[in-house]
Amino acid sequence: MKLAKAHITNFRSIVDSDPIEVEDRVTVLIGKNEQGKTTFLKALESFNTAYSYKASDLPNHLRPQLANQDAKSIPIIVLTFGLDQDDLKSIEGDLEGIEYVRIAKHFGNNYIFSWVNTKGEVIPIQLIKPDVTSHVTELKSKGTALEAKLIAQSERLAEFAGAKDRFQKAIQAFVNSRFEDVNKLEDTYETFSTALKGLPGQDETLQQEINGELTGIKAIVNAIKEKLLVDPAERIRKLIPSFIFHQATIHHIPDEVDIESFIADPNKVSAGMHNLCRAAGLSLQTIATLAKSTDTADVHSYEDFHKSAISGGLNEFWTQETYQVHFDIANSKLSVSISDGTYEPRIPPTARSEGFQWYLSFYSAMLTDVGRTGKVIFLLDNPALELHVDGQRDIKRFLEEKIASDSQVMYVTHSPALINPFNLSQVRVVALKRNNEGTKISAITPKPGEDFDLLEPVRSAIGTSIIASLVFNEYNILVEGAADKPILEAIFSLKHKDLENRVLINGNVAESKDIFIAQFFDRSGLPFVVFLDADDSGRTIRGELKKLGFDKDYVVPLEEVITQKNGADFELEDVISPDFYHRAVQDTYPSQPVDQPSDGNKKRTKLYEESYREKYGFGFSKRRVGDTLKRLLENGEGDEQTIENLTKISEALLGKLKDQANTKESTKESEK
């Protein structure tokens, strides 16, 4: 379930934002200072059930009149979520013709659920309120009994006596939880379970008693969950993405923490350190065990393992330097230090630059939330502000490639490096209107006519020239889809090494509204050629390019370079040998293998998509396999058929580009 549209009213500077379409992957908010960009993100975050509205959340000039209204009738946020087949299956019921679910949260913190069908009609959802009182009473009784048993154990076991205050607080926090919220049930139980298992001074008898009690409590929690999910609204709630607002101050990573305090309440002691440990796969249980261990070699082996787990991913999207993150568990402290390829000695995080501290905090928080059960929507306020341009570009690549394929990202920026000029459909301009009209948010709509400055809205909003921040190459290749980019980059790296720094492969034309990217290159006077697949999408784009005046000199259709014998539609992946492509798929999905499909009249990626949907119930990512193909090709592992076909394509692209460049040069000479 992905967010398709957001409509904010009566929240701080926003009186009525108007409905705003949200991109499937990345949405970028730009605007001058004090316009309401952060307020919009905060409004989205307020949709989470943990947020309760206050009078100060209402617009100042409307507060007196709104204060006299029923809080449950004052709308704050209305979100419309798209439903795919898996979502509809999870919700169950007669949902024929249903396309979206619309959920409104009001000032009284109440939610109203509605269906939206394919005709755009809004249909209220009939809610059922299951009664889980008896189960909650049973849990409270279990908690009281468990407390009595642990007190008895503390009197028996001197080493456990010091944990009395901790287990009493953990039990009280658990029994006072809101068990009626199905979205929090699992986290509530897991937090409680971890707190009990992490208590110091346990012997085998006590451990067995705790595990036995937790088994019984878990069964009651599952019974509550099953009962709550009878309500269609609760089934929907389970699918709703969580909104995660990243703040560097909250997620700051300290140099060290006290292990006992950290295990007792990790997020209170340091949410940043907790994220770092989870991103490295270092559980609280493992930390507690290692802290007690006297086997130094064993402790060091664990530390090295988790160092590798976090460091590899950290460097995947950070091209400025190669870092190693080291954990040290000793003397009741968990410490972190960083070494790099330039300076080998370890340095604590706070001694590093503010830019790297932000990146480490950001990476850990994002990676932790990516691994959650259920989808998330990341809300980032001026990400990478402390980083220079190359670092900011690394962050944008991280957002688009590491996170957004599974979830959605929305961020505020004033930086040209975090705006993709070839995909301005991602951008929303935030502006504060006069006469108490409040903050409005709108998309950038290209206007017809040669005199229209494509970047004016962006330049105006961020107060700088975006064109000055871009690096263009002598030869620019625009691809139809994101999966084509890494494959073509690999063959140019292999076969045209001398031109590697003069060729830029960009796109995606298929995702560029009104073929905007081609118009951008043309109006900027930059040489370019468009590579298109031999299918309906490629033919449609070719027709649109022709309407805009881009003739055959600007287009390389795949079917004019490679001829397929059966005459069926095909794409770039189909010119790669079946065995080599299957190997790339296996390397991309090592724990989810499928059989190699037999060649037919369907495109190869479509066959794999069907296989993965049927066997595992999830989609197949062409882009991820494309990245794997790039790695294999650059490592010299491509086969003869694949390299031969890709070389033909690269030579056809270069031929068109060189002809175009020669024509432009001749024109310049004749104008002198």
GROMACS .gro file of C-alpha atoms in nm, residues 380-658:
model
  279
  380LEU     CA    1   1.369   1.410   0.572
  381ASP     CA    2   1.416   1.777   0.656
  382ASN     CA    3   1.712   1.919   0.461
  383PRO     CA    4   1.910   1.592   0.441
  384ALA     CA    5   2.287   1.613   0.384
  385LEU     CA    6   2.295   1.983   0.466
  386GLU     CA    7   2.642   1.939   0.622
  387LEU     CA    8   2.782   1.759   0.316
  388HIS     CA    9   2.950   1.900   0.009
  389VAL     CA   10   2.804   1.849  -0.340
  390ASP     CA   11   2.951   1.503  -0.408
  391GLY     CA   12   2.833   1.379  -0.069
  392GLN     CA   13   2.484   1.516  -0.136
  393ARG     CA   14   2.472   1.332  -0.468
  394ASP     CA   15   2.569   1.012  -0.284
  395ILE     CA   16   2.275   1.067  -0.049
  396LYS     CA   17   2.034   1.119  -0.339
  397ARG     CA   18   2.157   0.795  -0.496
  398PHE     CA   19   2.110   0.617  -0.163
  399LEU     CA   20   1.752   0.743  -0.136
  400GLU     CA   21   1.662   0.641  -0.489
  401GLU     CA   22   1.836   0.303  -0.501
  402LYS     CA   23   1.853   0.167  -0.146
  403ILE     CA   24   1.523   0.278   0.002
  404ALA     CA   25   1.267   0.391  -0.246
  405SER     CA   26   1.220   0.062  -0.429
  406ASP     CA   27   1.036  -0.073  -0.123
  407SER     CA   28   0.910   0.241   0.045
  408GLN     CA   29   0.863   0.610  -0.029
  409VAL     CA   30   1.077   0.912   0.048
  410MET     CA   31   0.981   1.276   0.082
  411TYR     CA   32   1.243   1.537   0.159
  412VAL     CA   33   1.291   1.911   0.182
  413THR     CA   34   1.598   2.063   0.019
  414HIS     CA   35   1.763   2.389  -0.083
  415SER     CA   36   2.044   2.208  -0.264
  416PRO     CA   37   2.068   2.173  -0.644
  417ALA     CA   38   2.257   1.846  -0.594
  418LEU     CA   39   1.948   1.687  -0.440
  419ILE     CA   40   1.719   1.788  -0.728
  420ASN     CA   41   1.711   1.581  -1.046
  421PRO     CA   42   1.663   1.831  -1.332
  422PHE     CA   43   1.571   1.543  -1.564
  423ASN     CA   44   1.283   1.438  -1.342
  424LEU     CA   45   1.116   1.757  -1.221
  425SER     CA   46   0.790   1.563  -1.188
  426GLN     CA   47   0.932   1.465  -0.846
  427VAL     CA   48   0.939   1.827  -0.734
  428ARG     CA   49   0.668   2.012  -0.539
  429VAL     CA   50   0.697   2.386  -0.477
  430VAL     CA   51   0.589   2.504  -0.131
  431ALA     CA   52   0.476   2.867  -0.098
  432LEU     CA   53   0.311   3.066   0.183
  433LYS     CA   54   0.024   3.274   0.041
  434ARG     CA   55  -0.095   3.611   0.169
  435ASN     CA   56  -0.421   3.709   0.343
  436ASN     CA   57  -0.413   3.412   0.581
  437GLU     CA   58  -0.454   3.171   0.292
  438GLY     CA   59  -0.167   2.966   0.434
  439THR     CA   60   0.080   2.726   0.275
  440LYS     CA   61   0.006   2.583  -0.069
  441ILE     CA   62   0.192   2.304  -0.245
  442SER     CA   63   0.197   2.258  -0.622
  443ALA     CA   64   0.373   2.055  -0.891
  444ILE     CA   65   0.595   2.207  -1.160
  445THR     CA   66   0.412   2.210  -1.491
  446PRO     CA   67   0.625   2.274  -1.802
  447LYS     CA   68   0.471   2.536  -2.030
  448PRO     CA   69   0.483   2.515  -2.409
  449GLY     CA   70   0.698   2.754  -2.607
  450GLU     CA   71   1.069   2.794  -2.667
  451ASP     CA   72   1.101   3.092  -2.434
  452PHE     CA   73   0.986   2.905  -2.124
  453ASP     CA   74   1.269   2.863  -1.873
  454LEU     CA   75   1.237   2.502  -1.759
  455LEU     CA   76   1.432   2.561  -1.440
  456GLU     CA   77   1.283   2.896  -1.335
  457PRO     CA   78   1.053   2.752  -1.063
  458VAL     CA   79   1.341   2.553  -0.919
  459ARG     CA   80   1.587   2.841  -0.936
  460SER     CA   81   1.337   3.073  -0.775
  461ALA     CA   82   1.264   2.829  -0.494
  462ILE     CA   83   1.621   2.738  -0.399
  463GLY     CA   84   1.775   3.077  -0.481
  464THR     CA   85   2.059   2.947  -0.697
  465SER     CA   86   2.135   2.823  -1.046
  466ILE     CA   87   2.081   2.450  -1.070
  467ILE     CA   88   2.239   2.435  -1.415
  468ALA     CA   89   2.568   2.551  -1.263
  469SER     CA   90   2.572   2.251  -1.030
  470LEU     CA   91   2.538   1.990  -1.302
  471VAL     CA   92   2.812   1.809  -1.490
  472PHE     CA   93   2.733   1.717  -1.850
  473ASN     CA   94   2.945   1.511  -2.081
  474GLU     CA   95   3.037   1.537  -2.443
  475TYR     CA   96   2.818   1.238  -2.527
  476ASN     CA   97   2.483   1.203  -2.345
  477ILE     CA   98   2.274   0.887  -2.375
  478LEU     CA   99   1.916   0.889  -2.250
  479VAL     CA  100   1.773   0.547  -2.169
  480GLU     CA  101   1.411   0.438  -2.162
  481GLY     CA  102   1.415   0.277  -1.817
  482ALA     CA  103   1.633   0.269  -1.505
  483ALA     CA  104   1.739  -0.094  -1.559
  484ASP     CA  105   1.909  -0.005  -1.891
  485LYS     CA  106   2.151   0.241  -1.732
  486PRO     CA  107   2.385   0.003  -1.541
  487ILE     CA  108   2.396  -0.245  -1.831
  488LEU     CA  109   2.505   0.017  -2.084
  489GLU     CA  110   2.748   0.172  -1.835
  490ALA     CA  111   2.915  -0.167  -1.805
  491ILE     CA  112   2.968  -0.216  -2.179
  492PHE     CA  113   3.105   0.135  -2.222
  493SER     CA  114   3.344   0.068  -1.934
  494LEU     CA  115   3.455  -0.257  -2.099
  495LYS     CA  116   3.472  -0.162  -2.466
  496HIS     CA  117   3.514   0.217  -2.472
  497LYS     CA  118   3.742   0.285  -2.177
  498ASP     CA  119   3.896   0.586  -2.353
  499LEU     CA  120   3.553   0.752  -2.370
  500GLU     CA  121   3.441   0.661  -2.018
  501ASN     CA  122   3.476   1.017  -1.885
  502ARG     CA  123   3.311   1.166  -2.193
  503VAL     CA  124   2.993   0.956  -2.191
  504LEU     CA  125   2.702   1.012  -1.952
  505ILE     CA  126   2.411   0.767  -1.946
  506ASN     CA  127   2.099   0.925  -1.802
  507GLY     CA  128   1.722   0.901  -1.804
  508ASN     CA  129   1.464   0.773  -1.760
  509VAL     CA  130   1.273   0.881  -2.069
  510ALA     CA  131   0.974   0.656  -1.991
  511GLU     CA  132   0.929   0.827  -1.652
  512SER     CA  133   0.986   1.178  -1.790
  513LYS     CA  134   0.649   1.347  -1.833
  514ASP     CA  135   0.602   1.492  -2.183
  515ILE     CA  136   0.951   1.361  -2.272
  516PHE     CA  137   1.076   1.646  -2.053
  517ILE     CA  138   1.432   1.515  -2.030
  518ALA     CA  139   1.483   1.527  -2.408
  519GLN     CA  140   1.343   1.880  -2.422
  520PHE     CA  141   1.580   1.977  -2.141
  521PHE     CA  142   1.889   1.855  -2.326
  522ASP     CA  143   1.775   2.012  -2.650
  523ARG     CA  144   1.704   2.355  -2.497
  524SER     CA  145   2.032   2.342  -2.306
  525GLY     CA  146   2.220   2.284  -2.635
  526LEU     CA  147   2.357   1.950  -2.515
  527PRO     CA  148   2.419   1.660  -2.759
  528PHE     CA  149   2.211   1.353  -2.681
  529VAL     CA  150   2.067   1.034  -2.824
  530VAL     CA  151   1.774   0.827  -2.695
  531PHE     CA  152   1.799   0.447  -2.670
  532LEU     CA  153   1.461   0.270  -2.696
  533ASP     CA  154   1.345  -0.090  -2.653
  534ALA     CA  155   1.167  -0.277  -2.931
  535ASP     CA  156   0.824  -0.278  -2.768
  536ASP     CA  157   0.505  -0.072  -2.740
  537SER     CA  158   0.659   0.166  -2.487
  538GLY     CA  159   0.962   0.229  -2.709
  539ARG     CA  160   0.745   0.287  -3.016
  540THR     CA  161   0.519   0.527  -2.825
  541ILE     CA  162   0.815   0.731  -2.702
  542ARG     CA  163   0.963   0.734  -3.051
  543GLY     CA  164   0.635   0.877  -3.184
  544GLU     CA  165   0.631   1.146  -2.914
  545LEU     CA  166   0.991   1.239  -2.992
  546LYS     CA  167   0.903   1.268  -3.360
  547LYS     CA  168   0.614   1.505  -3.276
  548LEU     CA  169   0.858   1.723  -3.085
  549GLY     CA  170   1.089   1.742  -3.386
  550PHE     CA  171   1.350   1.485  -3.284
  551ASP     CA  172   1.420   1.281  -3.595
  552LYS     CA  173   1.614   0.958  -3.645
  553ASP     CA  174   1.943   1.135  -3.568
  554TYR     CA  175   1.837   1.149  -3.203
  555VAL     CA  176   1.701   0.796  -3.164
  556VAL     CA  177   1.854   0.447  -3.159
  557PRO     CA  178   1.575   0.183  -3.158
  558LEU     CA  179   1.693  -0.157  -3.037
  559GLU     CA  180   1.535  -0.340  -3.333
  560GLU     CA  181   1.757  -0.146  -3.576
  561VAL     CA  182   2.069  -0.280  -3.406
  562ILE     CA  183   1.971  -0.633  -3.303
  563THR     CA  184   1.726  -0.847  -3.501
  564GLN     CA  185   1.515  -1.102  -3.314
  565LYS     CA  186   1.413  -1.404  -3.523
  566ASN     CA  187   1.062  -1.453  -3.386
  567GLY     CA  188   0.953  -1.096  -3.451
  568ALA     CA  189   0.811  -1.050  -3.097
  569ASP     CA  190   0.868  -0.743  -2.881
  570PHE     CA  191   1.195  -0.742  -2.691
  571GLU     CA  192   1.408  -0.521  -2.468
  572LEU     CA  193   1.771  -0.476  -2.371
  573GLU     CA  194   1.762  -0.769  -2.125
  574ASP     CA  195   1.662  -1.001  -2.410
  575VAL     CA  196   1.990  -0.949  -2.599
  576ILE     CA  197   2.178  -1.089  -2.300
  577SER     CA  198   2.229  -1.465  -2.317
  578PRO     CA  199   1.967  -1.662  -2.117
  579ASP     CA  200   2.228  -1.838  -1.901
  580PHE     CA  201   2.415  -1.519  -1.814
  581TYR     CA  202   2.095  -1.332  -1.729
  582HIS     CA  203   1.978  -1.620  -1.509
  583ARG     CA  204   2.308  -1.615  -1.326
  584ALA     CA  205   2.257  -1.243  -1.254
  585VAL     CA  206   1.906  -1.317  -1.123
  586GLN     CA  207   2.042  -1.588  -0.893
  587ASP     CA  208   2.313  -1.354  -0.764
  588THR     CA  209   2.053  -1.082  -0.702
  589TYR     CA  210   1.808  -1.313  -0.519
  590PRO     CA  211   2.032  -1.580  -0.362
  591SER     CA  212   1.775  -1.688  -0.103
  592GLN     CA  213   1.479  -1.688  -0.346
  593PRO     CA  214   1.581  -1.911  -0.640
  594VAL     CA  215   1.355  -1.977  -0.940
  595ASP     CA  216   1.398  -2.202  -1.240
  596GLN     CA  217   1.532  -2.048  -1.559
  597PRO     CA  218   1.225  -1.981  -1.778
  598SER     CA  219   1.219  -2.120  -2.128
  599ASP     CA  220   1.234  -1.870  -2.414
  600GLY     CA  221   0.894  -1.778  -2.549
  601ASN     CA  222   0.714  -1.485  -2.705
  602LYS     CA  223   0.722  -1.288  -2.379
  603LYS     CA  224   1.001  -1.058  -2.269
  604ARG     CA  225   1.245  -1.229  -2.034
  605THR     CA  226   1.189  -0.988  -1.746
  606LYS     CA  227   0.815  -1.051  -1.770
  607LEU     CA  228   0.871  -1.426  -1.736
  608TYR     CA  229   1.083  -1.374  -1.426
  609GLU     CA  230   0.830  -1.133  -1.283
  610GLU     CA  231   0.558  -1.398  -1.320
  611SER     CA  232   0.782  -1.663  -1.160
  612TYR     CA  233   0.860  -1.449  -0.855
  613ARG     CA  234   0.502  -1.338  -0.812
  614GLU     CA  235   0.379  -1.698  -0.829
  615LYS     CA  236   0.646  -1.855  -0.608
  616TYR     CA  237   0.720  -1.584  -0.351
  617GLY     CA  238   0.437  -1.332  -0.384
  618PHE     CA  239   0.661  -1.032  -0.449
  619GLY     CA  240   0.773  -0.837  -0.752
  620PHE     CA  241   1.090  -0.877  -0.955
  621SER     CA  242   1.327  -0.578  -0.978
  622LYS     CA  243   1.483  -0.532  -1.323
  623ARG     CA  244   1.698  -0.251  -1.184
  624ARG     CA  245   1.853  -0.467  -0.913
  625VAL     CA  246   1.939  -0.737  -1.167
  626GLY     CA  247   2.077  -0.464  -1.395
  627ASP     CA  248   2.316  -0.358  -1.117
  628THR     CA  249   2.427  -0.720  -1.078
  629LEU     CA  250   2.484  -0.753  -1.453
  630LYS     CA  251   2.700  -0.441  -1.441
  631ARG     CA  252   2.915  -0.588  -1.165
  632LEU     CA  253   2.956  -0.921  -1.343
  633LEU     CA  254   3.040  -0.758  -1.677
  634GLU     CA  255   3.294  -0.519  -1.524
  635ASN     CA  256   3.455  -0.816  -1.348
  636GLY     CA  257   3.508  -0.979  -1.687
  637GLU     CA  258   3.249  -1.254  -1.632
  638GLY     CA  259   3.023  -1.183  -1.930
  639ASP     CA  260   2.987  -1.443  -2.205
  640GLU     CA  261   3.063  -1.395  -2.575
  641GLN     CA  262   2.701  -1.360  -2.694
  642THR     CA  263   2.617  -1.095  -2.435
  643ILE     CA  264   2.928  -0.886  -2.494
  644GLU     CA  265   2.890  -0.907  -2.872
  645ASN     CA  266   2.529  -0.784  -2.865
  646LEU     CA  267   2.594  -0.507  -2.613
  647THR     CA  268   2.899  -0.390  -2.809
  648LYS     CA  269   2.684  -0.352  -3.122
  649ILE     CA  270   2.444  -0.133  -2.927
  650SER     CA  271   2.718   0.084  -2.777
  651GLU     CA  272   2.876   0.137  -3.121
  652ALA     CA  273   2.540   0.235  -3.271
  653LEU     CA  274   2.486   0.490  -2.992
  654LEU     CA  275   2.835   0.635  -3.033
  655GLY     CA  276   2.791   0.654  -3.409
  656LYS     CA  277   2.477   0.870  -3.376
  657LEU     CA  278   2.638   1.088  -3.111
  658LYS     CA  279   2.952   1.150  -3.313
   0.00000   0.00000   0.00000
